[in-house]
Tab-separated table of C-alpha atoms in Angstrom:
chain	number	residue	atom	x	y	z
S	22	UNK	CA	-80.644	-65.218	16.364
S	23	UNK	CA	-78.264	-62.974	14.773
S	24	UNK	CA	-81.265	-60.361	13.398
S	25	UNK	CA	-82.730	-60.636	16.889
S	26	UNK	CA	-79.572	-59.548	18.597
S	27	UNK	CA	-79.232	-56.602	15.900
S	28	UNK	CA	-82.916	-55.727	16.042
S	29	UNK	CA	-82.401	-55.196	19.825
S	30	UNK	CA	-79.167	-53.711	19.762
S	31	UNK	CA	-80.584	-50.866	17.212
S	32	UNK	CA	-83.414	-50.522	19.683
S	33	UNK	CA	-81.097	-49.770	22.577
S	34	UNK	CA	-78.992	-47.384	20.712
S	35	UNK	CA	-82.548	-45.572	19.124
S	36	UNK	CA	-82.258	-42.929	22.316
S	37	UNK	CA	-78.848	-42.268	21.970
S	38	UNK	CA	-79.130	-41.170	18.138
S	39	UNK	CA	-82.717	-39.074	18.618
S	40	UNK	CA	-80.458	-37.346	21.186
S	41	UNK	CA	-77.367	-36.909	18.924
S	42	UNK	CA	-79.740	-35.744	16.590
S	43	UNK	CA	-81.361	-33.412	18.677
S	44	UNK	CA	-77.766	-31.588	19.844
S	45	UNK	CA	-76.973	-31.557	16.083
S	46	UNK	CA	-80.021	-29.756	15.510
S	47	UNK	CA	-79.067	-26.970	17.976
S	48	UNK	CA	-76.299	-25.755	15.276
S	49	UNK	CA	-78.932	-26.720	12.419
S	50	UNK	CA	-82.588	-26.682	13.231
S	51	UNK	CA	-83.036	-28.438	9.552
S	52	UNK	CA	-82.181	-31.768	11.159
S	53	UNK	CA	-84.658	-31.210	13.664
S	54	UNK	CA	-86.905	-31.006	10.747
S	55	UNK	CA	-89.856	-34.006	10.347
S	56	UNK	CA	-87.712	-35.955	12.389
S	57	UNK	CA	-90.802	-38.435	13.157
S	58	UNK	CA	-90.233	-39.167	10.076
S	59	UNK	CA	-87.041	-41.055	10.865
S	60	UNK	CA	-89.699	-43.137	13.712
S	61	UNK	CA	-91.513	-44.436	10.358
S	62	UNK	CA	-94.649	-41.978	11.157
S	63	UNK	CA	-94.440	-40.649	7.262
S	64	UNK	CA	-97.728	-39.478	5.406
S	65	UNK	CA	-99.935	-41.977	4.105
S	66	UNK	CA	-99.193	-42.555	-0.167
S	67	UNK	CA	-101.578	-43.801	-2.568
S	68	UNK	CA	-101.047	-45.346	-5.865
S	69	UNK	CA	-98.798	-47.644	-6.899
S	70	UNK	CA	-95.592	-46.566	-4.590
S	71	UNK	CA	-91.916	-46.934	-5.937
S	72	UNK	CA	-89.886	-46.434	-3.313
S	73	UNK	CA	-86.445	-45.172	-4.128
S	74	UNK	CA	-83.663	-44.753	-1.137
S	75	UNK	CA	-80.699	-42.838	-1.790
S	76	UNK	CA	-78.588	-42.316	1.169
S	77	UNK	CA	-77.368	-39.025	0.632
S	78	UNK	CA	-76.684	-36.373	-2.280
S	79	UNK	CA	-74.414	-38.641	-4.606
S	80	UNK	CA	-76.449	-40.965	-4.828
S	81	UNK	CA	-79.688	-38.851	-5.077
S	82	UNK	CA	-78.227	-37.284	-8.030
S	83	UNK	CA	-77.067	-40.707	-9.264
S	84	UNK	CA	-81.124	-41.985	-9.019
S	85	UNK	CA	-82.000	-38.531	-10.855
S	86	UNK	CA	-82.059	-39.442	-14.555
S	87	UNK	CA	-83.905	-43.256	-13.779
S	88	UNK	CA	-86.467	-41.436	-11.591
S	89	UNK	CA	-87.320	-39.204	-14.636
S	90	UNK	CA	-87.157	-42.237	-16.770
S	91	UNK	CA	-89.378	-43.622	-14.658
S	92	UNK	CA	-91.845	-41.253	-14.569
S	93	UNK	CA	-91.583	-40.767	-18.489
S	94	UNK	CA	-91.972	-44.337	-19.211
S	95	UNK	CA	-95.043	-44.726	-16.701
S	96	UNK	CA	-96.690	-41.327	-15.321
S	97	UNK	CA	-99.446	-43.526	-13.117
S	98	UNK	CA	-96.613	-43.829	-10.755
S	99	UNK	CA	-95.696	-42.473	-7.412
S	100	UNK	CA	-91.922	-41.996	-7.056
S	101	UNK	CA	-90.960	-41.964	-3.001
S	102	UNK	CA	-87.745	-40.418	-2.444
S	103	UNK	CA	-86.089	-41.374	0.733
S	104	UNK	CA	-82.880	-40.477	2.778
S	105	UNK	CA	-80.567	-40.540	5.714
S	106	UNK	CA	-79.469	-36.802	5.042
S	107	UNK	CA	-81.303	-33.531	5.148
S	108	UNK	CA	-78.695	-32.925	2.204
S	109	UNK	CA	-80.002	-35.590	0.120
S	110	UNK	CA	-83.350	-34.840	0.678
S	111	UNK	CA	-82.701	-30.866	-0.579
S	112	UNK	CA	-81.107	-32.054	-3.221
S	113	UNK	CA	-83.926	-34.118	-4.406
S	114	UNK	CA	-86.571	-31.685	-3.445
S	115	UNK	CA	-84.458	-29.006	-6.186
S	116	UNK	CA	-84.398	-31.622	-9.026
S	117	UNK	CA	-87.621	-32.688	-8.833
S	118	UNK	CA	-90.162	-30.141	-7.383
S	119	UNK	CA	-93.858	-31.626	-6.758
S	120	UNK	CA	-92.806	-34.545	-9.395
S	121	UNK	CA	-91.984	-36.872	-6.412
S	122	UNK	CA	-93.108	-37.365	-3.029
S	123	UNK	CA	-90.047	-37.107	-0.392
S	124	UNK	CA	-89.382	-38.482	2.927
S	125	UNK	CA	-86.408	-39.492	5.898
S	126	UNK	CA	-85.738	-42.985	5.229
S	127	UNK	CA	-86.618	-45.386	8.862
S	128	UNK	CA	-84.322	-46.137	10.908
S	129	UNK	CA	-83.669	-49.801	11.005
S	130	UNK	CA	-85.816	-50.540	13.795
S	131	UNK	CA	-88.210	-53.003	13.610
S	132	UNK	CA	-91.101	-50.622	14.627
S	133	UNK	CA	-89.342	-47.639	12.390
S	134	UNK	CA	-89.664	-49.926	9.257
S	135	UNK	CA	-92.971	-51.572	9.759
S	136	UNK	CA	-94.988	-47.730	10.537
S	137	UNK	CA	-92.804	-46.514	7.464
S	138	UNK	CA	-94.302	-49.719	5.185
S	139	UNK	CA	-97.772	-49.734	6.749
S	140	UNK	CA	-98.069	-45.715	5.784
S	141	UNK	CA	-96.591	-46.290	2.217
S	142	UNK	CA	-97.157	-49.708	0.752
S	143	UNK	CA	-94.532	-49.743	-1.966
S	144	UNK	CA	-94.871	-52.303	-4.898
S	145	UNK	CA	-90.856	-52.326	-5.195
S	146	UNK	CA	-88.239	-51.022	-3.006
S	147	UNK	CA	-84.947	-49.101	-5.653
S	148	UNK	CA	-81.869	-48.950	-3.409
S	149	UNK	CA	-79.149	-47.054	-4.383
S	150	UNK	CA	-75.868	-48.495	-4.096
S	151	UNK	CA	-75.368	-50.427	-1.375
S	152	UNK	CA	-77.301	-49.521	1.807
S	153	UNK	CA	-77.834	-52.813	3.204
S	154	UNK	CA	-80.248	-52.318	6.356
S	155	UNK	CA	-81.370	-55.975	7.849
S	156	UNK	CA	-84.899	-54.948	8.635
S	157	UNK	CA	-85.528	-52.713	6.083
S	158	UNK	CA	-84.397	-55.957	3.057
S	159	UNK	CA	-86.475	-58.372	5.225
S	160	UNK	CA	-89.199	-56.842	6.153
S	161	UNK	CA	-89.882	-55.440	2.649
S	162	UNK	CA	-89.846	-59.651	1.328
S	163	UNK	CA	-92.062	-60.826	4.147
S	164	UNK	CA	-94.719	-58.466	2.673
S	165	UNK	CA	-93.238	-59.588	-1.046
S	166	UNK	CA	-92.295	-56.557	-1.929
S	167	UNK	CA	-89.075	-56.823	-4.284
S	168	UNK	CA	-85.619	-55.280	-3.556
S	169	UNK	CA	-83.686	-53.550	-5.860
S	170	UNK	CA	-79.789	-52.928	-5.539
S	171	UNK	CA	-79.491	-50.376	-8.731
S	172	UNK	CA	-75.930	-49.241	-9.548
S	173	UNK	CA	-74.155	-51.420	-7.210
S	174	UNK	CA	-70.758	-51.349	-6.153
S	175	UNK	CA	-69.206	-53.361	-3.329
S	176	UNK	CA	-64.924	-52.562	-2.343
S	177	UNK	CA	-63.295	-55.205	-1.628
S	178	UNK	CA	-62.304	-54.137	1.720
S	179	UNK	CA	-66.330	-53.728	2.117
S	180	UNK	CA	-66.886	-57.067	1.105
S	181	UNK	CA	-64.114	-58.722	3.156
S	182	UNK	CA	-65.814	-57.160	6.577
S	183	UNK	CA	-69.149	-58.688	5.215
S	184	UNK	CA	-67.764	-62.025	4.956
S	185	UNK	CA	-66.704	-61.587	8.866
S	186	UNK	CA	-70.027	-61.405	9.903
S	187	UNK	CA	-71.709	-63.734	7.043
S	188	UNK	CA	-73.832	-65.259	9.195
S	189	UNK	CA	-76.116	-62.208	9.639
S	190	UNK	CA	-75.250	-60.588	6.503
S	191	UNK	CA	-75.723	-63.443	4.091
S	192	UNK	CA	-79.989	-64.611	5.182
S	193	UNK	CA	-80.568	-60.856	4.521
S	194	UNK	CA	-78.687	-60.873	0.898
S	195	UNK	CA	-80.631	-63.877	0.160
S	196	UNK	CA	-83.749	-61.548	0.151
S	197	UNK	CA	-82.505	-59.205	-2.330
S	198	UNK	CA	-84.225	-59.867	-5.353
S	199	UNK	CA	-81.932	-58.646	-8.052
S	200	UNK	CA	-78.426	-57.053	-7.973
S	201	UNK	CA	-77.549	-54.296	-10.836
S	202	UNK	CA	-74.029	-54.589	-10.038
S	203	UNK	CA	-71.514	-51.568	-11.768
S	204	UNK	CA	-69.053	-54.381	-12.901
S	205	UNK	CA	-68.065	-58.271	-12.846
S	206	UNK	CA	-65.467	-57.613	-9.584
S	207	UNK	CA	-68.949	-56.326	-8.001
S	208	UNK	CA	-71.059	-58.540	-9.064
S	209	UNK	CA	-68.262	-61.905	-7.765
S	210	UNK	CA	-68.619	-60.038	-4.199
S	211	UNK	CA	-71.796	-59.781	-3.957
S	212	UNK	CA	-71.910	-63.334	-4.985
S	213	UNK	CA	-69.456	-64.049	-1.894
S	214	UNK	CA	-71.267	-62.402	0.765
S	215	UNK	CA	-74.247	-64.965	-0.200
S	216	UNK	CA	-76.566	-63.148	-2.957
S	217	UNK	CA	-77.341	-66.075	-5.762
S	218	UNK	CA	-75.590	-66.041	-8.988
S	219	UNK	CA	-78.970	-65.909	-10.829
S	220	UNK	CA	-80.329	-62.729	-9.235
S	221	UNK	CA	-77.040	-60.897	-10.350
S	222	UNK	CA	-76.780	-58.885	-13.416
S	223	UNK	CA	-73.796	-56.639	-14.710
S	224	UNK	CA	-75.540	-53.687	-16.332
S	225	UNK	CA	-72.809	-50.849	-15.596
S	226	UNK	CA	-72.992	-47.894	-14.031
S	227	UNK	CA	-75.683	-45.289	-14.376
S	228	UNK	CA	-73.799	-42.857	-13.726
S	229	UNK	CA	-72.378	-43.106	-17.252
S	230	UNK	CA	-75.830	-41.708	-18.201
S	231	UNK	CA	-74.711	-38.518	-17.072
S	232	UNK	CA	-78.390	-36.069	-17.573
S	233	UNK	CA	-78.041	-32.767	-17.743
S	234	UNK	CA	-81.496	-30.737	-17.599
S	235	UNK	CA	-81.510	-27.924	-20.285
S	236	UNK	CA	-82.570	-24.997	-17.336
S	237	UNK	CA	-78.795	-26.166	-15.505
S	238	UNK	CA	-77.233	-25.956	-18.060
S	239	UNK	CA	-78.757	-22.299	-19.134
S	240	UNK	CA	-77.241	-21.135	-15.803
S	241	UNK	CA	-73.938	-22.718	-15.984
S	242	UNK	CA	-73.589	-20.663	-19.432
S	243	UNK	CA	-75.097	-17.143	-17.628
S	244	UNK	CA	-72.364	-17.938	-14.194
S	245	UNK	CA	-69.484	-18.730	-16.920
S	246	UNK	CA	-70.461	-15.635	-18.679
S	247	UNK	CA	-70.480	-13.375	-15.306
S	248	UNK	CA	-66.465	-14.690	-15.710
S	249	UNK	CA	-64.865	-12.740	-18.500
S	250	UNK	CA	-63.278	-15.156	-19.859
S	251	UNK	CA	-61.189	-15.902	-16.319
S	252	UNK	CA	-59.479	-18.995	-16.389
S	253	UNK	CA	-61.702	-21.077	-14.324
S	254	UNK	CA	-60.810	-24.477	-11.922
S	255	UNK	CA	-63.489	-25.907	-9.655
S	256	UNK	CA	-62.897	-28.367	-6.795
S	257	UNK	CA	-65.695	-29.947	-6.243
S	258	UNK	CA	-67.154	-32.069	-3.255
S	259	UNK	CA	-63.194	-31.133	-0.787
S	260	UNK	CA	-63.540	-32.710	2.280
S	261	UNK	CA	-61.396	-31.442	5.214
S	262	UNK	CA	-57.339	-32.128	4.601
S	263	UNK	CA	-57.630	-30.748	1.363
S	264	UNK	CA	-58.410	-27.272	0.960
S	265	UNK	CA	-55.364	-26.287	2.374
S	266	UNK	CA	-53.435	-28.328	-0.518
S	267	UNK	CA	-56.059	-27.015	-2.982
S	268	UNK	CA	-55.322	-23.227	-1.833
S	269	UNK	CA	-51.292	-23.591	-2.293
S	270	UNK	CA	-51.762	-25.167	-5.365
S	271	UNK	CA	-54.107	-22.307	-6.551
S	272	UNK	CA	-51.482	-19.849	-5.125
S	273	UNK	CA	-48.957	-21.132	-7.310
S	274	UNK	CA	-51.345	-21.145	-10.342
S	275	UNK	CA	-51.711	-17.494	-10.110
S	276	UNK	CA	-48.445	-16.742	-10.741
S	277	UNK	CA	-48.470	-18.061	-14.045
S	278	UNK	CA	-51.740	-17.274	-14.619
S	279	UNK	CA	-53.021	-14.518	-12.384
S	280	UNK	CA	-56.478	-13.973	-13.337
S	281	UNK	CA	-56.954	-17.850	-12.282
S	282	UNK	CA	-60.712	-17.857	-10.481
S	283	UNK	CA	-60.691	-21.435	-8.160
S	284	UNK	CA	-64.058	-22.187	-7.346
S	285	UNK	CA	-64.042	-24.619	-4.428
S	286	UNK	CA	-67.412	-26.546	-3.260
S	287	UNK	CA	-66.861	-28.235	-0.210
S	288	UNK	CA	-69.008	-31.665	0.167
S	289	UNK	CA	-70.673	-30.891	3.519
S	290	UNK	CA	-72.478	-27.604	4.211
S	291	UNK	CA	-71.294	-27.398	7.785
S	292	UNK	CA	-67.689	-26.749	6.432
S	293	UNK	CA	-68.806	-23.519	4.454
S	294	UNK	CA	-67.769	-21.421	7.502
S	295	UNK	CA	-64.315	-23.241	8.358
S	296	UNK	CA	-63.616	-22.994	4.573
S	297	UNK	CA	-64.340	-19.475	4.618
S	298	UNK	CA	-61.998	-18.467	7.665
S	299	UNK	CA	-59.259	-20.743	5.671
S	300	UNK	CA	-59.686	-18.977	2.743
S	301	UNK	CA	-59.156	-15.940	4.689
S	302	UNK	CA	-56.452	-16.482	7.116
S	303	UNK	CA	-54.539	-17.108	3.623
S	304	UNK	CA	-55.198	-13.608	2.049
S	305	UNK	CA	-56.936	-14.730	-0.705
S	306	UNK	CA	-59.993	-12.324	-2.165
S	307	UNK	CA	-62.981	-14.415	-1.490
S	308	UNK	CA	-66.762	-14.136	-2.745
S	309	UNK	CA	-69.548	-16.428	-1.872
S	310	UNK	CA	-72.196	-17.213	-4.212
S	311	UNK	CA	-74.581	-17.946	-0.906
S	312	UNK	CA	-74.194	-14.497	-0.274
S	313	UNK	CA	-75.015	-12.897	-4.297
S	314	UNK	CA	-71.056	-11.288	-4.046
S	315	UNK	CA	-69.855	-10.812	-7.367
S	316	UNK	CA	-66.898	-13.623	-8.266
S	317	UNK	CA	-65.206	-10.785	-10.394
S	318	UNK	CA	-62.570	-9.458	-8.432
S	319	UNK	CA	-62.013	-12.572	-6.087
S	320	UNK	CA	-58.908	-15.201	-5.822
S	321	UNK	CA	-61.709	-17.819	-4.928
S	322	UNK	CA	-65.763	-17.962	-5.648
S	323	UNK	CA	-67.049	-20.365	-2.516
S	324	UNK	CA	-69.845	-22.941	-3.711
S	325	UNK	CA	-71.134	-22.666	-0.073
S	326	UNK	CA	-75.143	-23.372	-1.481
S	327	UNK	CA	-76.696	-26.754	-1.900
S	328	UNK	CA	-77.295	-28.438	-5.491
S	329	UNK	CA	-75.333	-26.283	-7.484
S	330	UNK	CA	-72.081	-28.103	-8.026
S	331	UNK	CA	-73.197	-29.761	-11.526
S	332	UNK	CA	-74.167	-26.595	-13.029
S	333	UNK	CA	-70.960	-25.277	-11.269
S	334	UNK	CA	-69.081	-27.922	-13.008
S	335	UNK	CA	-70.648	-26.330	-16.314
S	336	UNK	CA	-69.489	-23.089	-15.977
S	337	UNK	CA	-65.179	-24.236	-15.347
S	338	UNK	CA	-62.999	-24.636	-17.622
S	339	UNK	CA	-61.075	-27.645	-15.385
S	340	UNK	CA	-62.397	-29.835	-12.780
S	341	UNK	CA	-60.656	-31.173	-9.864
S	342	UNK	CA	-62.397	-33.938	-7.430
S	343	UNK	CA	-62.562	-34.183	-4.044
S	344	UNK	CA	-62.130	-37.168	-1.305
S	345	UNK	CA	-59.502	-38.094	-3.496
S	346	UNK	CA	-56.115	-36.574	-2.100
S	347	UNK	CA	-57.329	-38.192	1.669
S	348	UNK	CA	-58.301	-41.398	2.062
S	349	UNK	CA	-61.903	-40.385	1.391
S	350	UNK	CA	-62.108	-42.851	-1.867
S	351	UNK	CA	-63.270	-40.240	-4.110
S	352	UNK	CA	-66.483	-38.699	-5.329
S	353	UNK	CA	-68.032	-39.079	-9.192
S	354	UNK	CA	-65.892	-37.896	-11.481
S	355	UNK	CA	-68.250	-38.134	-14.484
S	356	UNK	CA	-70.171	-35.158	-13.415
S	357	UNK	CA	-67.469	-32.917	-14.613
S	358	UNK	CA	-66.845	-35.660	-17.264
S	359	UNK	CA	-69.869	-34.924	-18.712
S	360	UNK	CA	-69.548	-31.718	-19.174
S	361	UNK	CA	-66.311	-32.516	-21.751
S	362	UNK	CA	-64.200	-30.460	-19.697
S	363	UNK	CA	-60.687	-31.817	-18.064
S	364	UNK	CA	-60.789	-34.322	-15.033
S	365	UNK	CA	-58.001	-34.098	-12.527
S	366	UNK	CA	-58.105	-36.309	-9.482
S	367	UNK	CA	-56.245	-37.548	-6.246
S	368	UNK	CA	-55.309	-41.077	-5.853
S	369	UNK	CA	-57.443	-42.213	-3.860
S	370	UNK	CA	-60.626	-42.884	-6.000
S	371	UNK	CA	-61.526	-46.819	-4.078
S	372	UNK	CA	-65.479	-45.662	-4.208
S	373	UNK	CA	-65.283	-45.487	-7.717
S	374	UNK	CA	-62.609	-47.866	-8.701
S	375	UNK	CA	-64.489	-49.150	-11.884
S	376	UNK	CA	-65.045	-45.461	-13.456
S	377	UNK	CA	-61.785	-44.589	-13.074
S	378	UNK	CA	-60.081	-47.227	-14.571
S	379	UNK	CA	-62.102	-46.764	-17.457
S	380	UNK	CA	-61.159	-42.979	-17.457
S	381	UNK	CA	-57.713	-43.935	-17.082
S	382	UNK	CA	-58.110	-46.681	-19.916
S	383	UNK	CA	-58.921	-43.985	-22.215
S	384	UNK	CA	-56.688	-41.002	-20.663
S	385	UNK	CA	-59.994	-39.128	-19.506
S	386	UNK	CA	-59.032	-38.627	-16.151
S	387	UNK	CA	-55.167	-37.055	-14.567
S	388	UNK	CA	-54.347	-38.348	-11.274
S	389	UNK	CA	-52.401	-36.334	-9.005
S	390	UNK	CA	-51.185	-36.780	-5.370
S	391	UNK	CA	-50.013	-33.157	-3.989
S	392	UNK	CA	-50.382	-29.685	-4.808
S	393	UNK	CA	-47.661	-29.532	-7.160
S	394	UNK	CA	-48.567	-31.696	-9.244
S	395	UNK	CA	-52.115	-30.308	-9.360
S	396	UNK	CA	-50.383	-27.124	-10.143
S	397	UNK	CA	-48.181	-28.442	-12.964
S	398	UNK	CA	-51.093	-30.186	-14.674
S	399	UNK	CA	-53.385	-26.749	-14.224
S	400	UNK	CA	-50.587	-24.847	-16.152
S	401	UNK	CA	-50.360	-27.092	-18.803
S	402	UNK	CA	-54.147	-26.731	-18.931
S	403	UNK	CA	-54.329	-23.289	-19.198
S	404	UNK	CA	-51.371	-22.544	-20.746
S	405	UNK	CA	-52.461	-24.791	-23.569
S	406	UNK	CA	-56.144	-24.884	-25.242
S	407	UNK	CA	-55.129	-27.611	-27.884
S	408	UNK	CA	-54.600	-29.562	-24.612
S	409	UNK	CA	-57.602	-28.321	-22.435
S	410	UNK	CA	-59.991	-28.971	-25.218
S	411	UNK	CA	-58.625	-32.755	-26.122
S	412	UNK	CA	-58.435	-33.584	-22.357
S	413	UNK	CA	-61.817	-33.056	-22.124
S	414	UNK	CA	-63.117	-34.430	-24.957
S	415	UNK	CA	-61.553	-37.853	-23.919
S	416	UNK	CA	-63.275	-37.782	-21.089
S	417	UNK	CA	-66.490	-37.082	-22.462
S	418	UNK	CA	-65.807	-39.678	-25.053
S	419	UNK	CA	-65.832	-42.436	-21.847
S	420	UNK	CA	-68.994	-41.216	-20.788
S	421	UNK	CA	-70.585	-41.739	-23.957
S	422	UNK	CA	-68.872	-45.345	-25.184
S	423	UNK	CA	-70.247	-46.682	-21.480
S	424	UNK	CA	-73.864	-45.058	-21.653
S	425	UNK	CA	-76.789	-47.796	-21.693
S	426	UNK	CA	-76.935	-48.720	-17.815
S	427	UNK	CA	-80.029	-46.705	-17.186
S	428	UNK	CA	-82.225	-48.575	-19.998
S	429	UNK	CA	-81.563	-51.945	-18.468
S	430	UNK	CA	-82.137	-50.743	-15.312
S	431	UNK	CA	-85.441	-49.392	-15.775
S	432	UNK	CA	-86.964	-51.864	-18.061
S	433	UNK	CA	-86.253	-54.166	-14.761
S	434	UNK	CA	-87.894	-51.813	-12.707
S	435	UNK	CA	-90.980	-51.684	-15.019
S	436	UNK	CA	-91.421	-54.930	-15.633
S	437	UNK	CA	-92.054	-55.448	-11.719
S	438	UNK	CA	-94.257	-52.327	-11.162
């Protein structure tokens, strides 16, 4: 009764977000784009389908390095990338060229889902996260096709609201048919919410499997180059209520260090222009790389393009990252990681709770909770390369020790395909 009253509910709300949609799409005509798509009306795909949903760009770039697995370990297949985002679906389409075969993910209509599965066929459904759609989960098992949750994480204060409305949320966990949960406080609330103990498996996160393609990092090297040997600080993925903390802790950087170059990369592309005018109203010399202007004589080089920040991460000498000094709950702070350079971060990280500790386990990550303490730890930073260097070699050191995710998770895909 439950999945009927959801199923209709969706339904009446269906004209309401095709008309949101359609007013978004007046400001950008991308979301307008293939938006029958989002109706389940998707091109017919041959072969045999894996269908991988990620729901926007973090966790498209989190399904990057298993989707080339994937496709190195068996080439027969057809990798479907889906998402909720036009963002997510760029972002994919730059990775992975004519590799992959991309489309909007359904909404959760009954009638969205069964078009989308009719057109497709998948032989196994790869969710990233945890994007738990009703119709989507059941209507994939009534036609026995198997859902994956890959890289699963689930908050506690996520899993508390499930457990207020168990009763539709538990029938539709029960048709998951394996859980690759980050870590054993995941995996015990996914087993509260009503998925059985046997179909969940702590493998980590893949995210510690942090792939870097050689022709990113070529570019990161030419754009650190273009640089002079500036010191460097990126702030990557800001949402708003931070760049104006990130921009007075960058002006009192610069008077210790005034050749300081911030490059800030805010998470959503429709900020670019409010970014811009804050940027401005506070003096600083700005460039944007959307526009080709040379980062040499600017204060601040604006990341305003899409799929850029990891190579943008390459070419900094510190990394700061956003959703973490609002209550945002953080973005991935192995990207930068990764990269061995220095990881600075607000406090609130609850998205990636599990990383983090382990970052802070090993002193890989500094957590800060104002612009003056960003400040002070920048200084220290750049005012010390004995420092700089072992800060982010710790942190590279975490992403290595926890690397091995990725191989479990594919050889359960495979053996399924």
């Amino acid at each position: 009764m439950l999945q009927f009253i959801y199923s209709q509910l969706i339904r009446l709300l269906l004209p309401f977000i095709l008309l949101r949609l359609w007013w978004q799409g007046r400001q950008a005509p991308e979301l307008r784009r293939n938006w029958e798509q989002r109706l389940g009306f998707v091109p017919g795909t041959r072969g045999t389908v894996v269908w991988v949903h990620a729901v926007s760009v973090g966790e498209t770039i989190a399904a990057a390095p298993m989707v080339r697995r994937l496709l190195a370990r068996n080439p027969d297949i057809t990798i479907l990338m889906t998402a909720m985002t036009d963002t997510g679906l760029t972002q994919a389409m730059k990775m992975f060229g004519d590799q992959v075969q991309y489309a909007y993910a359904p909404y959760d209509t009954p009638g969205s889902i069964r078009r989308f599965l009719d057109r497709t066929n998948p032989r196994i459904l790869v969710i990233m996260e945890t994007e738990i759609w009703p119709n989507m989960i059941r209507q994939c098992r009534s036609r026995r096709v198997p859902v994956f949750l890959i890289n699963a994480r689930l908050s506690e204060r996520s899993a508390r609201g499930y457990e207020r409305i168990k009763g539709l949320v538990a029938p539709i966990v029960r048709s998951i048919s394996w859980v690759a949960a980050q870590a054993e406080k995941d995996a015990e609330r996914f087993r509260r919410i009503g998925v059985a103990a046997s179909k969940v498996a702590v493998t980590g996160s893949v995210k510690f499997d942090v792939d870097i393609p050689e022709v990113v990092r070529q570019a990161s090297l030419e754009l650190k180059a273009s640089f002079s040997a500036r010191p460097v600080w990126i702030a990557g993925s800001t949402h708003e209520g931070e760049d104006a903390q990130l921009l007075a802790a960058h002006r009192q950087l610069l008077k210790k260090h005034p050749g300081a170059l911030l490059i800030l990369v805010p998470r959503h592309p429709e900020r670019f222009e409010s970014v811009t005018d804050k940027v401005g109203k506070q003096a600083f010399t700005l460039a944007r790389r959307s526009l080709g202007e040379d980062p040499s004589g600017a204060d601040v080089y604006l990341g305003d393009t899409m799929g850029e920040l990891m190579m943008l991460y390459g070419a900094s000498d510190v990394a700061f990252v956003g959703g973490s000094l609002i209550e945002r709950g953080g973005h991935n702070p192995l990207e930068p990681a990764g990269w061995g350079i220095p990881v600075i971060s607000g406090p609130h990280v609850f998205n990636f709770e599990t990383i983090y500790q382990r970052l802070l386990d090993d002193r890989g990550v500094t957590m800060v909770s104002d612009a003056d303490q960003l400040c002070r730890r920048l200084v220290v930073l750049f005012s010390d390369a004995g420092e700089r260097k072992a800060s982010g070699q710790r942190a590279l050191s975490v992403v290595n020790k926890n690397k091995g995710a990725l191989d479990r998770v594919v050889d359960g895909i495979i053996e399924r395909v």
